[in-house]
Amino acid sequence: MIISLLLLTGCNPKPTTLPIKLMWGDQVISCNQTLPGLPQWRLENIQFYLSEFSNNGQVVYLSDEGNDTQQKNVALIGSNCQSDGQWQLLFEQALVPGEFSFSLGVPFTLNHQSPLTSKSPLNQSDMFWTWQMGHKFFRLDLAKKQIEKRDTDRNLQTGWQFHLGSTGCKSASVMRSPKQACAYPNRPRFTLTYQGETGLVLDLAPLLSDILNKPELTENSCMSDPHTLICKALLPKMGINGTSQIWYWQS
């Protein structure tokens, strides 16, 4: 009887909860907070999809039981700053030391389905463009405080956005899903060495620190068009045809 119980226990590995922390260098940041060293910029929205997880080359699945922020192969992380949001991944099984890989984005087979019929978290309208383009994989919205010099100084609020998703998608209309992969899938893949760390960090400083001080870049938002000046600066830092340093482990 005891042996049978041990065998059953061995067949049901303990799930792994992996917290995700949003940071700017060595400082934790959160919604409606000004960015360290950049007091004119304030965080208004940060949401992103992570998917296609593997551990030492083996697929690892997320738990979708009683969880409306993740399916087996994709999770929505972050917050629209109207609530606390979701800042963890729950896997069905334990992660083991070695290679841990994941993609930023929604897999092609799920990306162009109707959000009206998709299960959560792929039914969130503020993270969807059109059937043709699919989902916003990464959404970052900032507010900028500016001083207008007139008879009396006054503060003005302007916005800047970085929304990453697939582009160059071809179909009969924007209300139709493409049959083939988009010209620019924009799903960067990341590989880290896992040694039992307690959490995963998304560091926005390597992505934005040398961009937000340049008005010639931030005068326009980036909506994933690889031909615009601002997107040319941002996409490589996200790991798209470049080297990214935005992810690391929390020890």
Short mmCIF file of the C-alpha atoms (twelve columns), coordinates in Angstrom:
data_MODEL
# 
_entry.id   MODEL 
# 
loop_
_atom_site.group_PDB 
_atom_site.id 
_atom_site.type_symbol 
_atom_site.label_atom_id 
_atom_site.label_alt_id 
_atom_site.label_comp_id 
_atom_site.label_asym_id 
_atom_site.label_seq_id 
_atom_site.Cartn_x 
_atom_site.Cartn_y 
_atom_site.Cartn_z 
_atom_site.pdbx_PDB_model_num 
ATOM 1   C CA . MET A 1   0.000   0.000  0.000   1 
ATOM 2   C CA . ILE A 2   2.825   2.383  0.937   1 
ATOM 3   C CA . ILE A 3   4.724   1.481  -2.233  1 
ATOM 4   C CA . SER A 4   1.644   2.215  -4.358  1 
ATOM 5   C CA . LEU A 5   1.229   5.589  -2.686  1 
ATOM 6   C CA . LEU A 6   4.866   6.492  -3.345  1 
ATOM 7   C CA . LEU A 7   4.499   5.509  -6.985  1 
ATOM 8   C CA . LEU A 8   1.415   7.684  -7.352  1 
ATOM 9   C CA . THR A 9   3.208   10.593 -5.705  1 
ATOM 10  C CA . GLY A 10  6.128   10.188 -8.096  1 
ATOM 11  C CA . CYS A 11  3.769   10.386 -11.057 1 
ATOM 12  C CA . ASN A 12  2.424   13.755 -9.908  1 
ATOM 13  C CA . PRO A 13  5.380   16.135 -9.693  1 
ATOM 14  C CA . LYS A 14  4.937   19.273 -7.637  1 
ATOM 15  C CA . PRO A 15  3.955   22.317 -9.733  1 
ATOM 16  C CA . THR A 16  6.353   25.249 -9.971  1 
ATOM 17  C CA . THR A 17  5.256   28.829 -9.367  1 
ATOM 18  C CA . LEU A 18  7.604   31.300 -11.025 1 
ATOM 19  C CA . PRO A 19  7.112   34.925 -9.907  1 
ATOM 20  C CA . ILE A 20  7.989   37.692 -12.367 1 
ATOM 21  C CA . LYS A 21  9.339   41.014 -11.134 1 
ATOM 22  C CA . LEU A 22  9.385   44.276 -13.099 1 
ATOM 23  C CA . MET A 23  12.569  46.257 -12.534 1 
ATOM 24  C CA . TRP A 24  14.593  49.208 -13.758 1 
ATOM 25  C CA . GLY A 25  18.185  48.234 -13.111 1 
ATOM 26  C CA . ASP A 26  18.364  47.414 -9.407  1 
ATOM 27  C CA . GLN A 27  15.060  49.097 -8.540  1 
ATOM 28  C CA . VAL A 28  11.604  47.514 -8.527  1 
ATOM 29  C CA . ILE A 29  9.059   49.581 -10.478 1 
ATOM 30  C CA . SER A 30  5.278   49.487 -10.605 1 
ATOM 31  C CA . CYS A 31  2.234   51.144 -12.137 1 
ATOM 32  C CA . ASN A 32  1.866   54.918 -12.055 1 
ATOM 33  C CA . GLN A 33  5.451   55.257 -10.847 1 
ATOM 34  C CA . THR A 34  8.004   57.547 -12.474 1 
ATOM 35  C CA . LEU A 35  10.984  55.764 -13.961 1 
ATOM 36  C CA . PRO A 36  14.230  55.969 -11.952 1 
ATOM 37  C CA . GLY A 37  16.394  58.785 -13.270 1 
ATOM 38  C CA . LEU A 38  13.660  59.832 -15.703 1 
ATOM 39  C CA . PRO A 39  11.101  61.718 -13.569 1 
ATOM 40  C CA . GLN A 40  9.273   63.042 -16.627 1 
ATOM 41  C CA . TRP A 41  8.209   59.499 -17.610 1 
ATOM 42  C CA . ARG A 42  5.503   57.543 -15.766 1 
ATOM 43  C CA . LEU A 43  4.425   53.925 -16.310 1 
ATOM 44  C CA . GLU A 44  0.748   53.593 -17.330 1 
ATOM 45  C CA . ASN A 45  0.460   50.077 -18.773 1 
ATOM 46  C CA . ILE A 46  2.740   47.039 -19.045 1 
ATOM 47  C CA . GLN A 47  1.319   43.729 -20.338 1 
ATOM 48  C CA . PHE A 48  2.861   40.923 -22.370 1 
ATOM 49  C CA . TYR A 49  2.303   37.336 -23.496 1 
ATOM 50  C CA . LEU A 50  4.841   34.584 -22.775 1 
ATOM 51  C CA . SER A 51  4.552   31.193 -24.480 1 
ATOM 52  C CA . GLU A 52  6.212   27.981 -25.737 1 
ATOM 53  C CA . PHE A 53  8.126   27.083 -22.588 1 
ATOM 54  C CA . SER A 54  10.767  24.372 -22.537 1 
ATOM 55  C CA . ASN A 55  13.127  22.994 -19.898 1 
ATOM 56  C CA . ASN A 56  16.224  21.158 -21.152 1 
ATOM 57  C CA . GLY A 57  14.591  20.783 -24.559 1 
ATOM 58  C CA . GLN A 58  11.384  19.287 -23.165 1 
ATOM 59  C CA . VAL A 59  8.072   21.141 -23.434 1 
ATOM 60  C CA . VAL A 60  6.689   22.269 -20.086 1 
ATOM 61  C CA . TYR A 61  3.039   23.233 -19.795 1 
ATOM 62  C CA . LEU A 62  1.275   25.836 -17.735 1 
ATOM 63  C CA . SER A 63  -1.622  24.930 -15.459 1 
ATOM 64  C CA . ASP A 64  -4.940  26.203 -16.794 1 
ATOM 65  C CA . GLU A 65  -7.145  24.955 -13.972 1 
ATOM 66  C CA . GLY A 66  -9.013  27.828 -12.341 1 
ATOM 67  C CA . ASN A 67  -6.676  30.348 -13.932 1 
ATOM 68  C CA . ASP A 68  -7.933  32.943 -16.409 1 
ATOM 69  C CA . THR A 69  -4.509  34.417 -17.144 1 
ATOM 70  C CA . GLN A 70  -2.917  31.368 -18.748 1 
ATOM 71  C CA . GLN A 71  -3.592  28.431 -21.030 1 
ATOM 72  C CA . LYS A 72  -1.381  25.359 -21.447 1 
ATOM 73  C CA . ASN A 73  1.035   27.145 -23.758 1 
ATOM 74  C CA . VAL A 74  0.546   30.892 -23.271 1 
ATOM 75  C CA . ALA A 75  0.182   33.339 -20.367 1 
ATOM 76  C CA . LEU A 76  -0.652  37.028 -20.044 1 
ATOM 77  C CA . ILE A 77  1.599   38.793 -17.556 1 
ATOM 78  C CA . GLY A 78  1.532   42.356 -16.230 1 
ATOM 79  C CA . SER A 79  -1.077  44.992 -15.479 1 
ATOM 80  C CA . ASN A 80  -3.085  47.680 -17.250 1 
ATOM 81  C CA . CYS A 81  -2.577  49.716 -14.056 1 
ATOM 82  C CA . GLN A 82  -6.277  49.515 -13.210 1 
ATOM 83  C CA . SER A 83  -5.605  46.479 -11.008 1 
ATOM 84  C CA . ASP A 84  -2.704  44.586 -9.451  1 
ATOM 85  C CA . GLY A 85  -2.472  42.391 -12.539 1 
ATOM 86  C CA . GLN A 86  -0.791  39.000 -12.828 1 
ATOM 87  C CA . TRP A 87  2.903   38.540 -12.073 1 
ATOM 88  C CA . GLN A 88  3.559   34.809 -11.967 1 
ATOM 89  C CA . LEU A 89  3.628   31.655 -14.056 1 
ATOM 90  C CA . LEU A 90  2.252   28.381 -12.706 1 
ATOM 91  C CA . PHE A 91  3.657   25.262 -14.361 1 
ATOM 92  C CA . GLU A 92  2.111   21.807 -14.139 1 
ATOM 93  C CA . GLN A 93  5.415   20.255 -13.176 1 
ATOM 94  C CA . ALA A 94  8.619   21.140 -11.400 1 
ATOM 95  C CA . LEU A 95  11.362  22.901 -13.327 1 
ATOM 96  C CA . VAL A 96  14.761  21.239 -13.156 1 
ATOM 97  C CA . PRO A 97  18.208  22.847 -13.412 1 
ATOM 98  C CA . GLY A 98  19.419  23.419 -16.939 1 
ATOM 99  C CA . GLU A 99  18.211  25.293 -19.986 1 
ATOM 100 C CA . PHE A 100 14.945  27.222 -19.704 1 
ATOM 101 C CA . SER A 101 13.502  28.770 -22.882 1 
ATOM 102 C CA . PHE A 102 10.398  30.773 -23.702 1 
ATOM 103 C CA . SER A 103 8.993   33.073 -26.369 1 
ATOM 104 C CA . LEU A 104 7.583   36.564 -26.046 1 
ATOM 105 C CA . GLY A 105 4.338   36.531 -28.022 1 
ATOM 106 C CA . VAL A 106 1.425   34.325 -29.026 1 
ATOM 107 C CA . PRO A 107 2.073   31.267 -31.241 1 
ATOM 108 C CA . PHE A 108 0.906   31.665 -34.841 1 
ATOM 109 C CA . THR A 109 -1.756  28.961 -34.471 1 
ATOM 110 C CA . LEU A 110 -3.408  30.975 -31.676 1 
ATOM 111 C CA . ASN A 111 -2.485  34.495 -32.668 1 
ATOM 112 C CA . HIS A 112 -5.070  35.159 -35.380 1 
ATOM 113 C CA . GLN A 113 -8.170  33.628 -33.850 1 
ATOM 114 C CA . SER A 114 -11.161 35.783 -32.990 1 
ATOM 115 C CA . PRO A 115 -10.930 37.277 -29.466 1 
ATOM 116 C CA . LEU A 116 -14.738 36.999 -29.348 1 
ATOM 117 C CA . THR A 117 -14.510 33.209 -29.196 1 
ATOM 118 C CA . SER A 118 -11.015 32.680 -27.746 1 
ATOM 119 C CA . LYS A 119 -10.559 31.530 -24.187 1 
ATOM 120 C CA . SER A 120 -8.909  33.770 -21.623 1 
ATOM 121 C CA . PRO A 121 -6.314  35.287 -21.709 1 
ATOM 122 C CA . LEU A 122 -6.601  35.569 -25.515 1 
ATOM 123 C CA . ASN A 123 -9.934  37.370 -25.312 1 
ATOM 124 C CA . GLN A 124 -8.629  40.669 -23.956 1 
ATOM 125 C CA . SER A 125 -9.551  43.378 -26.456 1 
ATOM 126 C CA . ASP A 126 -6.877  45.873 -25.402 1 
ATOM 127 C CA . MET A 127 -4.236  43.297 -26.343 1 
ATOM 128 C CA . PHE A 128 -5.605  42.615 -29.834 1 
ATOM 129 C CA . TRP A 129 -5.258  44.482 -33.128 1 
ATOM 130 C CA . THR A 130 -7.174  42.685 -35.908 1 
ATOM 131 C CA . TRP A 131 -7.650  39.129 -37.154 1 
ATOM 132 C CA . GLN A 132 -5.009  39.874 -39.780 1 
ATOM 133 C CA . MET A 133 -2.344  41.173 -37.370 1 
ATOM 134 C CA . GLY A 134 -3.371  39.256 -34.270 1 
ATOM 135 C CA . HIS A 135 -2.432  40.111 -30.705 1 
ATOM 136 C CA . LYS A 136 -0.204  42.714 -29.174 1 
ATOM 137 C CA . PHE A 137 2.549   40.566 -27.717 1 
ATOM 138 C CA . PHE A 138 4.005   43.354 -25.593 1 
ATOM 139 C CA . ARG A 139 2.246   46.560 -24.597 1 
ATOM 140 C CA . LEU A 140 4.043   49.392 -22.849 1 
ATOM 141 C CA . ASP A 141 2.338   52.769 -22.339 1 
ATOM 142 C CA . LEU A 142 4.117   55.733 -20.758 1 
ATOM 143 C CA . ALA A 143 2.970   59.242 -19.903 1 
ATOM 144 C CA . LYS A 144 5.372   62.158 -20.219 1 
ATOM 145 C CA . LYS A 145 5.179   65.367 -18.226 1 
ATOM 146 C CA . GLN A 146 6.270   68.442 -20.137 1 
ATOM 147 C CA . ILE A 147 6.611   72.065 -19.125 1 
ATOM 148 C CA . GLU A 148 5.087   74.559 -21.533 1 
ATOM 149 C CA . LYS A 149 6.832   77.951 -21.500 1 
ATOM 150 C CA . ARG A 150 4.247   80.707 -21.757 1 
ATOM 151 C CA . ASP A 151 3.210   83.567 -19.509 1 
ATOM 152 C CA . THR A 152 2.981   81.023 -16.738 1 
ATOM 153 C CA . ASP A 153 4.495   77.554 -16.766 1 
ATOM 154 C CA . ARG A 154 2.065   74.646 -16.825 1 
ATOM 155 C CA . ASN A 155 2.409   70.865 -16.952 1 
ATOM 156 C CA . LEU A 156 1.202   68.990 -20.013 1 
ATOM 157 C CA . GLN A 157 0.740   65.220 -20.283 1 
ATOM 158 C CA . THR A 158 1.592   63.419 -23.482 1 
ATOM 159 C CA . GLY A 159 1.720   59.709 -24.194 1 
ATOM 160 C CA . TRP A 160 4.214   57.324 -25.750 1 
ATOM 161 C CA . GLN A 161 3.632   53.659 -26.576 1 
ATOM 162 C CA . PHE A 162 5.569   50.599 -27.612 1 
ATOM 163 C CA . HIS A 163 3.225   47.879 -28.889 1 
ATOM 164 C CA . LEU A 164 4.917   44.787 -30.297 1 
ATOM 165 C CA . GLY A 165 3.141   42.265 -32.529 1 
ATOM 166 C CA . SER A 166 3.456   40.555 -35.891 1 
ATOM 167 C CA . THR A 167 3.502   42.744 -39.010 1 
ATOM 168 C CA . GLY A 168 3.540   42.056 -42.729 1 
ATOM 169 C CA . CYS A 169 0.583   39.679 -42.325 1 
ATOM 170 C CA . LYS A 170 -1.325  38.973 -45.539 1 
ATOM 171 C CA . SER A 171 -4.982  38.033 -45.823 1 
ATOM 172 C CA . ALA A 172 -8.054  39.004 -47.856 1 
ATOM 173 C CA . SER A 173 -8.910  41.760 -45.336 1 
ATOM 174 C CA . VAL A 174 -8.095  42.897 -41.824 1 
ATOM 175 C CA . MET A 175 -11.045 40.768 -40.673 1 
ATOM 176 C CA . ARG A 176 -9.491  37.581 -42.075 1 
ATOM 177 C CA . SER A 177 -6.719  35.480 -40.578 1 
ATOM 178 C CA . PRO A 178 -3.544  34.878 -42.632 1 
ATOM 179 C CA . LYS A 179 -2.878  31.355 -43.828 1 
ATOM 180 C CA . GLN A 180 0.884   31.757 -43.747 1 
ATOM 181 C CA . ALA A 181 3.307   33.235 -41.265 1 
ATOM 182 C CA . CYS A 182 3.663   37.006 -41.260 1 
ATOM 183 C CA . ALA A 183 6.717   38.594 -42.863 1 
ATOM 184 C CA . TYR A 184 7.795   39.915 -39.457 1 
ATOM 185 C CA . PRO A 185 6.612   37.452 -36.770 1 
ATOM 186 C CA . ASN A 186 8.303   39.458 -33.980 1 
ATOM 187 C CA . ARG A 187 8.324   36.580 -31.485 1 
ATOM 188 C CA . PRO A 188 11.747  36.762 -29.849 1 
ATOM 189 C CA . ARG A 189 12.887  33.641 -28.022 1 
ATOM 190 C CA . PHE A 190 14.952  33.728 -24.870 1 
ATOM 191 C CA . THR A 191 17.108  31.043 -23.260 1 
ATOM 192 C CA . LEU A 192 18.404  31.271 -19.693 1 
ATOM 193 C CA . THR A 193 20.302  28.836 -17.509 1 
ATOM 194 C CA . TYR A 194 18.013  27.798 -14.663 1 
ATOM 195 C CA . GLN A 195 19.552  26.735 -11.352 1 
ATOM 196 C CA . GLY A 196 16.550  26.794 -9.063  1 
ATOM 197 C CA . GLU A 197 16.196  30.565 -8.842  1 
ATOM 198 C CA . THR A 198 13.149  31.986 -7.100  1 
ATOM 199 C CA . GLY A 199 11.869  34.290 -9.845  1 
ATOM 200 C CA . LEU A 200 12.284  35.883 -13.255 1 
ATOM 201 C CA . VAL A 201 13.078  39.570 -13.787 1 
ATOM 202 C CA . LEU A 202 12.019  41.797 -16.678 1 
ATOM 203 C CA . ASP A 203 14.401  44.760 -16.681 1 
ATOM 204 C CA . LEU A 204 13.153  47.752 -18.685 1 
ATOM 205 C CA . ALA A 205 16.358  49.762 -18.280 1 
ATOM 206 C CA . PRO A 206 18.340  48.003 -21.067 1 
ATOM 207 C CA . LEU A 207 15.329  48.491 -23.343 1 
ATOM 208 C CA . LEU A 208 14.532  52.142 -22.679 1 
ATOM 209 C CA . SER A 209 17.244  53.995 -20.750 1 
ATOM 210 C CA . ASP A 210 19.145  55.322 -23.774 1 
ATOM 211 C CA . ILE A 211 15.986  55.929 -25.831 1 
ATOM 212 C CA . LEU A 212 13.692  57.960 -23.570 1 
ATOM 213 C CA . ASN A 213 16.205  60.817 -23.396 1 
ATOM 214 C CA . LYS A 214 16.163  61.249 -27.166 1 
ATOM 215 C CA . PRO A 215 13.247  63.411 -28.394 1 
ATOM 216 C CA . GLU A 216 13.997  62.478 -31.996 1 
ATOM 217 C CA . LEU A 217 13.060  58.891 -31.084 1 
ATOM 218 C CA . THR A 218 10.208  59.365 -28.612 1 
ATOM 219 C CA . GLU A 219 8.317   61.936 -30.672 1 
ATOM 220 C CA . ASN A 220 6.665   58.922 -32.314 1 
ATOM 221 C CA . SER A 221 5.392   55.681 -30.783 1 
ATOM 222 C CA . CYS A 222 6.506   52.248 -32.004 1 
ATOM 223 C CA . MET A 223 3.727   50.043 -33.381 1 
ATOM 224 C CA . SER A 224 6.071   47.289 -34.609 1 
ATOM 225 C CA . ASP A 225 6.843   48.813 -38.015 1 
ATOM 226 C CA . PRO A 226 10.500  47.790 -38.547 1 
ATOM 227 C CA . HIS A 227 11.050  50.681 -40.956 1 
ATOM 228 C CA . THR A 228 10.404  53.501 -38.456 1 
ATOM 229 C CA . LEU A 229 13.278  55.146 -36.592 1 
ATOM 230 C CA . ILE A 230 11.964  54.360 -33.109 1 
ATOM 231 C CA . CYS A 231 11.216  50.698 -33.897 1 
ATOM 232 C CA . LYS A 232 14.670  50.275 -35.441 1 
ATOM 233 C CA . ALA A 233 16.080  51.314 -32.069 1 
ATOM 234 C CA . LEU A 234 13.722  49.197 -29.931 1 
ATOM 235 C CA . LEU A 235 13.310  45.881 -31.763 1 
ATOM 236 C CA . PRO A 236 16.945  44.681 -31.467 1 
ATOM 237 C CA . LYS A 237 16.823  45.430 -27.736 1 
ATOM 238 C CA . MET A 238 13.808  43.102 -27.545 1 
ATOM 239 C CA . GLY A 239 15.849  40.313 -29.129 1 
ATOM 240 C CA . ILE A 240 14.542  40.749 -32.686 1 
ATOM 241 C CA . ASN A 241 17.600  40.584 -34.944 1 
ATOM 242 C CA . GLY A 242 19.673  41.664 -31.981 1 
ATOM 243 C CA . THR A 243 20.870  40.712 -28.509 1 
ATOM 244 C CA . SER A 244 18.540  41.377 -25.605 1 
ATOM 245 C CA . GLN A 245 19.459  41.854 -21.941 1 
ATOM 246 C CA . ILE A 246 15.981  42.409 -20.554 1 
ATOM 247 C CA . TRP A 247 15.569  39.029 -18.821 1 
ATOM 248 C CA . TYR A 248 17.529  37.514 -15.943 1 
ATOM 249 C CA . TRP A 249 16.936  35.412 -12.856 1 
ATOM 250 C CA . GLN A 250 16.160  36.725 -9.417  1 
ATOM 251 C CA . SER A 251 18.461  34.886 -7.035  1 
# 
